[in-house]
Amino acid sequence: MSERVVSGVQQEGDSQVDYTLRPKSLKDYIGQYKIVENLKISIAAAKQRSEPLDHTLLYGPPGLGKTTLSTILANEMESPIKITSGPAIERAGDMVSILTRLRKGEILFIDEIHRLNRTVEEILYSAMEDFVVSWMIDKGLKARSMNLPIQPFTLIGATTRYGMVSSPLRDRFGSVFRLNFYDNKSMEMIVKRSATITNIESEIEGIIEIAKRSRGTPRIANRLLRRVRDYAQVKANNKISKIVAQEALTKLEVDEIGLDNNDRLLLMSIIEKFKGGPVGIDTIATSISEEAETIEDVYEPYLIQMGFLERTKKGRLVTERAYVHLDITPPKKNTTDQATLF
Ligand code: ADE
């Protein structure tokens, strides 16, 4: 799974490239226009009041730029940023230590914030609300809590699972933004920008081909661009044309809309083993030997966005559109669940 070329999850080899290609300011940031507009206003307002930015929760599928946006916010606010993640903060004491060391106006970025454990998370509540950390000292009968004031700061939380962020935590964010898959035009601009920065010779048709197959996800686009560049270097005098991009990506088994063998396997197993669904996520997970969480976070968002899969109360259902894309005849209309869909 980690080797999937079309996975939005960060892989070995991505991080250095992601870092150099990452836009550093909002003016270089392409796409997510509504979020960017809202953020510009929040930044201007916070600066005018000389206050830290509101606590902000960013959610959406992996690879869409949650960390990138956070580092941009820090740059725009001219604030330092500390980057950590939910699973990395194991004990309440670790969280207290992070919070009490923050400088005035600093941004604390917590990736995968839905994976904070309960006791660690509870420390955040008063820190976010009143810039105070409550800390128990002593044990047993002598136990008492001490309130430590901390510097005003901004928490930016990122998650692929909005539903798994507890409501007390969710309620303490002043702004909540959902990042969506990027549209085609934005993806083309992002691939073009990356090709220019890394001095890759390309024709616009080649750029468009890479953009089309990148599932609306910049991290995937940058990865595919690298793979196509390798192919062009070995097979085509270093130049990315439409044909070169098509050949390279077909060899990687990424089809013209960005589906790979794993997506096809998922759809085909629902079609062949469960008559197209509805079927529960755990049953699907077992049938393709994949974790349910990975299916929900990584495979499904794009398949749902493309209209290939539906989540219903009874389980997952493959749509007629998916049958057409896979070149399979959809089942005949009858009185079963399928009939209500097609
Ligand atoms: N590289 C990755 N994401 C980007 C974005 N949203 N805008 C510009 N370049 C990017």
CSV table of C-alpha atoms and ligand atoms in Angstrom, one decimal:
chain,number,residue,atom,x,y,z
A,1,MET,CA,0.0,0.0,0.0
A,2,SER,CA,2.7,2.5,1.0
A,3,GLU,CA,4.2,2.0,-2.5
A,4,ARG,CA,1.1,3.1,-4.3
A,5,VAL,CA,2.2,5.8,-6.7
A,6,VAL,CA,-1.3,7.4,-6.5
A,7,SER,CA,-1.6,7.4,-2.7
A,8,GLY,CA,-1.9,10.8,-1.0
A,9,VAL,CA,-0.1,9.6,2.0
A,10,GLN,CA,3.5,10.9,2.3
A,11,GLN,CA,6.1,8.3,1.2
A,12,GLU,CA,9.8,8.0,1.4
A,13,GLY,CA,11.3,10.3,-1.3
A,14,ASP,CA,8.4,12.7,-1.1
A,15,SER,CA,9.5,14.8,1.8
A,16,GLN,CA,12.5,16.6,0.4
A,17,VAL,CA,10.7,17.3,-2.8
A,18,ASP,CA,7.5,18.3,-1.1
A,19,TYR,CA,9.6,20.8,0.9
A,20,THR,CA,11.3,22.5,-2.0
A,21,LEU,CA,8.1,22.7,-4.0
A,22,ARG,CA,5.9,23.9,-1.2
A,23,PRO,CA,4.7,27.4,-1.7
A,24,LYS,CA,5.9,29.7,1.1
A,25,SER,CA,3.2,32.4,0.9
A,26,LEU,CA,-0.5,32.7,0.1
A,27,LYS,CA,0.3,34.5,-3.1
A,28,ASP,CA,2.0,31.4,-4.5
A,29,TYR,CA,-0.6,29.1,-3.2
A,30,ILE,CA,-2.8,27.6,-6.0
A,31,GLY,CA,-6.4,26.4,-5.5
A,32,GLN,CA,-8.6,26.1,-2.4
A,33,TYR,CA,-9.6,29.7,-3.2
A,34,LYS,CA,-12.4,30.1,-0.7
A,35,ILE,CA,-10.2,28.9,2.2
A,36,VAL,CA,-7.4,31.2,1.0
A,37,GLU,CA,-9.8,34.2,0.9
A,38,ASN,CA,-11.1,33.4,4.4
A,39,LEU,CA,-7.5,33.0,5.7
A,40,LYS,CA,-6.4,36.3,4.2
A,41,ILE,CA,-9.1,38.1,6.2
A,42,SER,CA,-8.3,36.2,9.4
A,43,ILE,CA,-4.6,37.0,9.1
A,44,ALA,CA,-5.3,40.7,8.4
A,45,ALA,CA,-7.7,41.0,11.3
A,46,ALA,CA,-5.4,39.2,13.7
A,47,LYS,CA,-2.4,41.4,12.7
A,48,GLN,CA,-4.5,44.6,13.1
A,49,ARG,CA,-5.4,43.5,16.6
A,50,SER,CA,-1.8,42.3,17.3
A,51,GLU,CA,-3.3,39.0,18.4
A,52,PRO,CA,-2.6,35.4,17.4
A,53,LEU,CA,-4.7,33.8,14.7
A,54,ASP,CA,-7.8,31.9,15.8
A,55,HIS,CA,-7.3,28.2,16.5
A,56,THR,CA,-7.8,26.5,13.1
A,57,LEU,CA,-8.9,23.0,12.2
A,58,LEU,CA,-8.0,21.7,8.7
A,59,TYR,CA,-9.5,18.5,7.5
A,60,GLY,CA,-9.6,16.5,4.3
A,61,PRO,CA,-7.9,13.6,2.5
A,62,PRO,CA,-4.1,13.2,2.7
A,63,GLY,CA,-1.8,15.1,0.3
A,64,LEU,CA,-4.0,18.2,-0.2
A,65,GLY,CA,-1.7,20.5,1.7
A,66,LYS,CA,-2.7,20.8,5.3
A,67,THR,CA,0.9,21.1,6.5
A,68,THR,CA,1.8,23.4,3.6
A,69,LEU,CA,-1.1,25.8,4.5
A,70,SER,CA,0.0,25.8,8.2
A,71,THR,CA,3.6,26.7,7.4
A,72,ILE,CA,2.3,29.5,5.1
A,73,LEU,CA,0.1,30.8,7.9
A,74,ALA,CA,3.2,30.9,10.1
A,75,ASN,CA,5.1,32.8,7.5
A,76,GLU,CA,2.3,35.2,6.9
A,77,MET,CA,1.9,35.9,10.6
A,78,GLU,CA,5.7,36.1,10.9
A,79,SER,CA,5.4,33.6,13.8
A,80,PRO,CA,7.5,30.6,14.6
A,81,ILE,CA,5.8,27.2,14.2
A,82,LYS,CA,6.2,23.9,16.1
A,83,ILE,CA,5.2,20.9,14.1
A,84,THR,CA,4.1,17.6,15.8
A,85,SER,CA,1.5,15.0,15.6
A,86,GLY,CA,-1.2,13.3,17.7
A,87,PRO,CA,0.5,9.9,18.1
A,88,ALA,CA,3.8,11.6,19.0
A,89,ILE,CA,2.4,13.2,22.1
A,90,GLU,CA,2.0,10.2,24.4
A,91,ARG,CA,1.6,11.6,27.9
A,92,ALA,CA,-0.1,14.6,29.4
A,93,GLY,CA,3.3,15.7,30.7
A,94,ASP,CA,4.6,15.9,27.1
A,95,MET,CA,1.7,18.2,26.1
A,96,VAL,CA,2.2,20.4,29.2
A,97,SER,CA,5.9,20.7,28.3
A,98,ILE,CA,5.1,21.7,24.7
A,99,LEU,CA,2.5,24.2,25.7
A,100,THR,CA,4.5,25.9,28.4
A,101,ARG,CA,7.5,26.4,26.1
A,102,LEU,CA,5.5,28.1,23.3
A,103,ARG,CA,6.5,31.7,22.6
A,104,LYS,CA,4.0,34.5,22.2
A,105,GLY,CA,2.0,34.1,19.0
A,106,GLU,CA,3.7,30.8,18.1
A,107,ILE,CA,1.8,28.3,16.0
A,108,LEU,CA,1.5,24.8,17.3
A,109,PHE,CA,0.7,22.4,14.4
A,110,ILE,CA,-0.7,19.0,15.4
A,111,ASP,CA,-1.1,16.6,12.5
A,112,GLU,CA,-3.5,13.7,12.9
A,113,ILE,CA,-5.1,15.5,15.8
A,114,HIS,CA,-7.8,12.8,16.0
A,115,ARG,CA,-5.2,10.4,17.3
A,116,LEU,CA,-4.5,12.3,20.5
A,117,ASN,CA,-5.3,10.3,23.6
A,118,ARG,CA,-8.0,11.5,26.0
A,119,THR,CA,-5.8,12.7,28.8
A,120,VAL,CA,-3.4,14.5,26.5
A,121,GLU,CA,-6.4,16.1,24.7
A,122,GLU,CA,-8.0,17.3,27.9
A,123,ILE,CA,-4.9,19.4,28.6
A,124,LEU,CA,-5.6,21.3,25.4
A,125,TYR,CA,-9.1,22.5,26.4
A,126,SER,CA,-8.1,25.2,28.9
A,127,ALA,CA,-4.9,26.0,27.0
A,128,MET,CA,-7.0,26.8,23.9
A,129,GLU,CA,-9.7,28.6,25.7
A,130,ASP,CA,-7.9,30.6,28.4
A,131,PHE,CA,-4.2,30.1,27.7
A,132,VAL,CA,-3.9,28.2,31.0
A,133,VAL,CA,-2.6,24.7,31.6
A,134,SER,CA,-4.1,22.8,34.5
A,135,TRP,CA,-1.6,20.4,35.9
A,136,MET,CA,-2.1,17.9,38.8
A,137,ILE,CA,0.7,17.9,41.4
A,138,ASP,CA,1.2,15.4,44.1
A,139,LYS,CA,-0.8,12.2,44.3
A,140,GLY,CA,-3.4,10.7,46.6
A,141,LEU,CA,-4.8,12.9,49.3
A,142,LYS,CA,-2.3,15.7,48.6
A,143,ALA,CA,-3.2,15.9,45.0
A,144,ARG,CA,-4.2,19.3,43.8
A,145,SER,CA,-4.3,21.1,40.5
A,146,MET,CA,-2.1,24.0,39.6
A,147,ASN,CA,-2.9,26.5,36.9
A,148,LEU,CA,0.0,27.6,34.8
A,149,PRO,CA,-0.5,30.6,32.5
A,150,ILE,CA,1.0,30.1,29.0
A,151,GLN,CA,1.7,32.5,26.1
A,152,PRO,CA,-1.2,33.2,23.7
A,153,PHE,CA,-0.7,30.9,20.8
A,154,THR,CA,-2.5,29.4,17.8
A,155,LEU,CA,-3.3,25.7,17.5
A,156,ILE,CA,-3.6,24.4,14.0
A,157,GLY,CA,-5.0,20.9,14.0
A,158,ALA,CA,-5.0,18.7,10.9
A,159,THR,CA,-7.0,15.5,10.3
A,160,THR,CA,-8.2,13.2,7.6
A,161,ARG,CA,-11.0,12.2,10.0
A,162,TYR,CA,-13.2,15.0,11.0
A,163,GLY,CA,-15.7,12.7,12.6
A,164,MET,CA,-13.1,11.3,14.9
A,165,VAL,CA,-12.2,14.6,16.5
A,166,SER,CA,-14.1,14.8,19.8
A,167,SER,CA,-16.8,17.5,20.0
A,168,PRO,CA,-15.2,19.3,23.0
A,169,LEU,CA,-12.0,19.7,20.9
A,170,ARG,CA,-13.8,20.6,17.7
A,171,ASP,CA,-15.8,23.3,19.5
A,172,ARG,CA,-12.7,25.1,20.6
A,173,PHE,CA,-11.5,25.9,17.1
A,174,GLY,CA,-12.5,29.3,15.9
A,175,SER,CA,-12.1,28.3,12.2
A,176,VAL,CA,-12.8,25.0,10.6
A,177,PHE,CA,-11.9,24.4,6.9
A,178,ARG,CA,-12.4,21.4,4.8
A,179,LEU,CA,-9.8,21.0,2.0
A,180,ASN,CA,-11.3,19.6,-1.2
A,181,PHE,CA,-9.6,17.9,-4.1
A,182,TYR,CA,-8.2,20.5,-6.5
A,183,ASP,CA,-9.9,21.2,-9.8
A,184,ASN,CA,-8.2,20.3,-13.1
A,185,LYS,CA,-7.1,23.9,-13.8
A,186,SER,CA,-5.4,24.2,-10.4
A,187,MET,CA,-3.7,20.9,-10.8
A,188,GLU,CA,-2.3,21.9,-14.2
A,189,MET,CA,-1.0,25.1,-12.7
A,190,ILE,CA,0.6,23.2,-9.8
A,191,VAL,CA,2.3,20.6,-12.1
A,192,LYS,CA,3.5,23.5,-14.3
A,193,ARG,CA,4.9,25.4,-11.3
A,194,SER,CA,6.7,22.2,-10.0
A,195,ALA,CA,8.2,21.5,-13.5
A,196,THR,CA,9.5,25.0,-13.8
A,197,ILE,CA,11.0,25.1,-10.3
A,198,THR,CA,12.8,21.7,-10.9
A,199,ASN,CA,13.9,22.7,-14.4
A,200,ILE,CA,11.9,19.9,-16.1
A,201,GLU,CA,11.4,20.4,-19.9
A,202,SER,CA,7.8,19.8,-20.7
A,203,GLU,CA,5.1,20.5,-23.2
A,204,ILE,CA,1.8,21.8,-21.9
A,205,GLU,CA,0.0,18.7,-23.2
A,206,GLY,CA,2.3,16.5,-21.1
A,207,ILE,CA,1.6,18.7,-18.0
A,208,ILE,CA,-2.2,18.3,-18.6
A,209,GLU,CA,-1.8,14.6,-18.8
A,210,ILE,CA,0.0,14.4,-15.5
A,211,ALA,CA,-2.5,16.7,-13.9
A,212,LYS,CA,-5.5,14.6,-15.1
A,213,ARG,CA,-4.1,11.5,-13.5
A,214,SER,CA,-3.2,13.0,-10.2
A,215,ARG,CA,-6.6,12.6,-8.4
A,216,GLY,CA,-6.8,16.3,-7.6
A,217,THR,CA,-3.9,15.9,-5.1
A,218,PRO,CA,-0.7,18.0,-5.3
A,219,ARG,CA,1.4,15.4,-3.5
A,220,ILE,CA,0.5,12.8,-6.1
A,221,ALA,CA,1.0,15.2,-8.9
A,222,ASN,CA,4.6,16.0,-7.8
A,223,ARG,CA,5.3,12.3,-7.4
A,224,LEU,CA,4.0,11.4,-10.9
A,225,LEU,CA,5.9,14.3,-12.3
A,226,ARG,CA,9.1,12.8,-10.9
A,227,ARG,CA,8.3,9.4,-12.3
A,228,VAL,CA,7.5,10.8,-15.8
A,229,ARG,CA,10.7,12.8,-15.7
A,230,ASP,CA,12.7,9.6,-15.0
A,231,TYR,CA,10.9,7.9,-18.0
A,232,ALA,CA,11.6,10.9,-20.2
A,233,GLN,CA,15.2,11.0,-19.3
A,234,VAL,CA,15.7,7.3,-20.2
A,235,LYS,CA,13.4,7.1,-23.1
A,236,ALA,CA,12.7,10.5,-24.6
A,237,ASN,CA,15.6,13.0,-24.5
A,238,ASN,CA,14.4,14.5,-21.3
A,239,LYS,CA,11.3,16.1,-22.6
A,240,ILE,CA,7.8,15.4,-21.3
A,241,SER,CA,5.3,15.4,-24.1
A,242,LYS,CA,1.8,14.1,-24.0
A,243,ILE,CA,2.8,10.7,-25.4
A,244,VAL,CA,5.7,10.4,-23.0
A,245,ALA,CA,3.5,11.2,-20.0
A,246,GLN,CA,0.8,8.7,-21.3
A,247,GLU,CA,3.4,6.0,-21.8
A,248,ALA,CA,5.1,6.5,-18.5
A,249,LEU,CA,1.8,6.6,-16.5
A,250,THR,CA,0.3,3.6,-18.3
A,251,LYS,CA,3.5,1.6,-17.4
A,252,LEU,CA,2.8,2.6,-13.8
A,253,GLU,CA,-0.8,1.3,-14.3
A,254,VAL,CA,-2.3,4.7,-13.5
A,255,ASP,CA,-5.2,5.1,-15.8
A,256,GLU,CA,-6.4,8.3,-17.6
A,257,ILE,CA,-8.4,9.5,-14.5
A,258,GLY,CA,-5.8,8.4,-11.9
A,259,LEU,CA,-7.2,5.0,-10.8
A,260,ASP,CA,-4.6,2.3,-10.2
A,261,ASN,CA,-4.8,-1.4,-9.7
A,262,ASN,CA,-5.8,-1.1,-6.1
A,263,ASP,CA,-8.8,1.0,-7.0
A,264,ARG,CA,-9.8,-1.4,-9.7
A,265,LEU,CA,-9.3,-4.3,-7.3
A,266,LEU,CA,-11.6,-2.7,-4.7
A,267,LEU,CA,-14.3,-1.9,-7.2
A,268,MET,CA,-14.1,-5.3,-8.9
A,269,SER,CA,-14.2,-7.2,-5.7
A,270,ILE,CA,-17.4,-5.4,-4.7
A,271,ILE,CA,-18.8,-6.1,-8.2
A,272,GLU,CA,-17.8,-9.7,-8.4
A,273,LYS,CA,-18.1,-10.9,-4.8
A,274,PHE,CA,-20.9,-8.8,-3.6
A,275,LYS,CA,-22.9,-8.1,-6.7
A,276,GLY,CA,-21.9,-4.4,-6.6
A,277,GLY,CA,-23.0,-4.0,-3.0
A,278,PRO,CA,-24.2,-2.7,-0.6
A,279,VAL,CA,-21.5,-4.3,1.5
A,280,GLY,CA,-19.9,-3.3,4.8
A,281,ILE,CA,-16.5,-1.7,4.9
A,282,ASP,CA,-15.0,-4.5,7.1
A,283,THR,CA,-16.1,-7.2,4.7
A,284,ILE,CA,-14.5,-5.2,1.8
A,285,ALA,CA,-11.3,-4.8,3.9
A,286,THR,CA,-11.1,-8.5,4.5
A,287,SER,CA,-11.8,-9.4,0.8
A,288,ILE,CA,-8.9,-7.2,-0.5
A,289,SER,CA,-6.6,-7.7,2.5
A,290,GLU,CA,-6.5,-4.0,3.3
A,291,GLU,CA,-7.2,-2.1,6.5
A,292,ALA,CA,-10.7,-0.6,6.8
A,293,GLU,CA,-9.1,2.7,7.9
A,294,THR,CA,-6.9,2.9,4.8
A,295,ILE,CA,-9.8,2.2,2.6
A,296,GLU,CA,-11.8,5.0,4.2
A,297,ASP,CA,-9.0,7.6,4.3
A,298,VAL,CA,-7.1,6.9,1.1
A,299,TYR,CA,-9.2,4.9,-1.5
A,300,GLU,CA,-12.7,6.0,-0.9
A,301,PRO,CA,-12.6,9.9,-0.9
A,302,TYR,CA,-11.5,10.0,-4.6
A,303,LEU,CA,-13.8,7.1,-5.7
A,304,ILE,CA,-16.7,8.9,-4.0
A,305,GLN,CA,-15.8,12.2,-5.5
A,306,MET,CA,-15.7,10.6,-9.0
A,307,GLY,CA,-19.1,9.2,-8.4
A,308,PHE,CA,-17.9,5.6,-8.6
A,309,LEU,CA,-18.8,4.6,-5.1
A,310,GLU,CA,-21.6,5.5,-2.7
A,311,ARG,CA,-21.7,5.2,1.1
A,312,THR,CA,-25.2,4.1,2.1
A,313,LYS,CA,-26.6,3.0,5.5
A,314,LYS,CA,-26.4,-0.6,4.3
A,315,GLY,CA,-22.8,-0.4,3.1
A,316,ARG,CA,-20.8,0.6,0.0
A,317,LEU,CA,-22.4,0.5,-3.4
A,318,VAL,CA,-20.6,0.6,-6.8
A,319,THR,CA,-22.4,3.0,-9.2
A,320,GLU,CA,-23.3,2.6,-12.8
A,321,ARG,CA,-20.6,5.2,-13.6
A,322,ALA,CA,-17.9,2.8,-12.3
A,323,TYR,CA,-19.2,-0.1,-14.4
A,324,VAL,CA,-19.0,2.2,-17.4
A,325,HIS,CA,-15.4,3.2,-16.6
A,326,LEU,CA,-14.4,-0.4,-16.0
A,327,ASP,CA,-16.1,-1.4,-19.2
A,328,ILE,CA,-18.4,-3.9,-17.5
A,329,THR,CA,-22.1,-4.3,-18.2
A,330,PRO,CA,-24.1,-3.1,-15.1
A,331,PRO,CA,-26.5,-5.6,-13.6
A,332,LYS,CA,-30.1,-5.5,-15.0
A,333,LYS,CA,-32.6,-3.3,-13.2
A,334,ASN,CA,-34.7,-5.5,-10.8
A,335,THR,CA,-36.3,-5.2,-7.4
A,336,THR,CA,-33.1,-5.4,-5.4
A,337,ASP,CA,-31.1,-2.5,-3.9
A,338,GLN,CA,-29.3,-2.0,-7.2
A,339,ALA,CA,-32.5,-1.1,-8.9
A,340,THR,CA,-33.0,1.9,-6.7
A,341,LEU,CA,-29.6,3.3,-7.9
A,342,PHE,CA,-29.5,2.7,-11.6
B,1,ADE,N1,2.6,22.5,-4.4
B,1,ADE,C1,1.8,21.7,-3.7
B,1,ADE,N2,0.6,22.3,-3.4
B,1,ADE,C2,0.6,23.4,-4.0
B,1,ADE,C3,-0.4,24.5,-4.1
B,1,ADE,N3,-1.6,24.4,-3.5
B,1,ADE,N4,0.0,25.6,-4.7
B,1,ADE,C4,1.2,25.7,-5.3
B,1,ADE,N5,2.1,24.7,-5.3
B,1,ADE,C5,1.8,23.6,-4.6
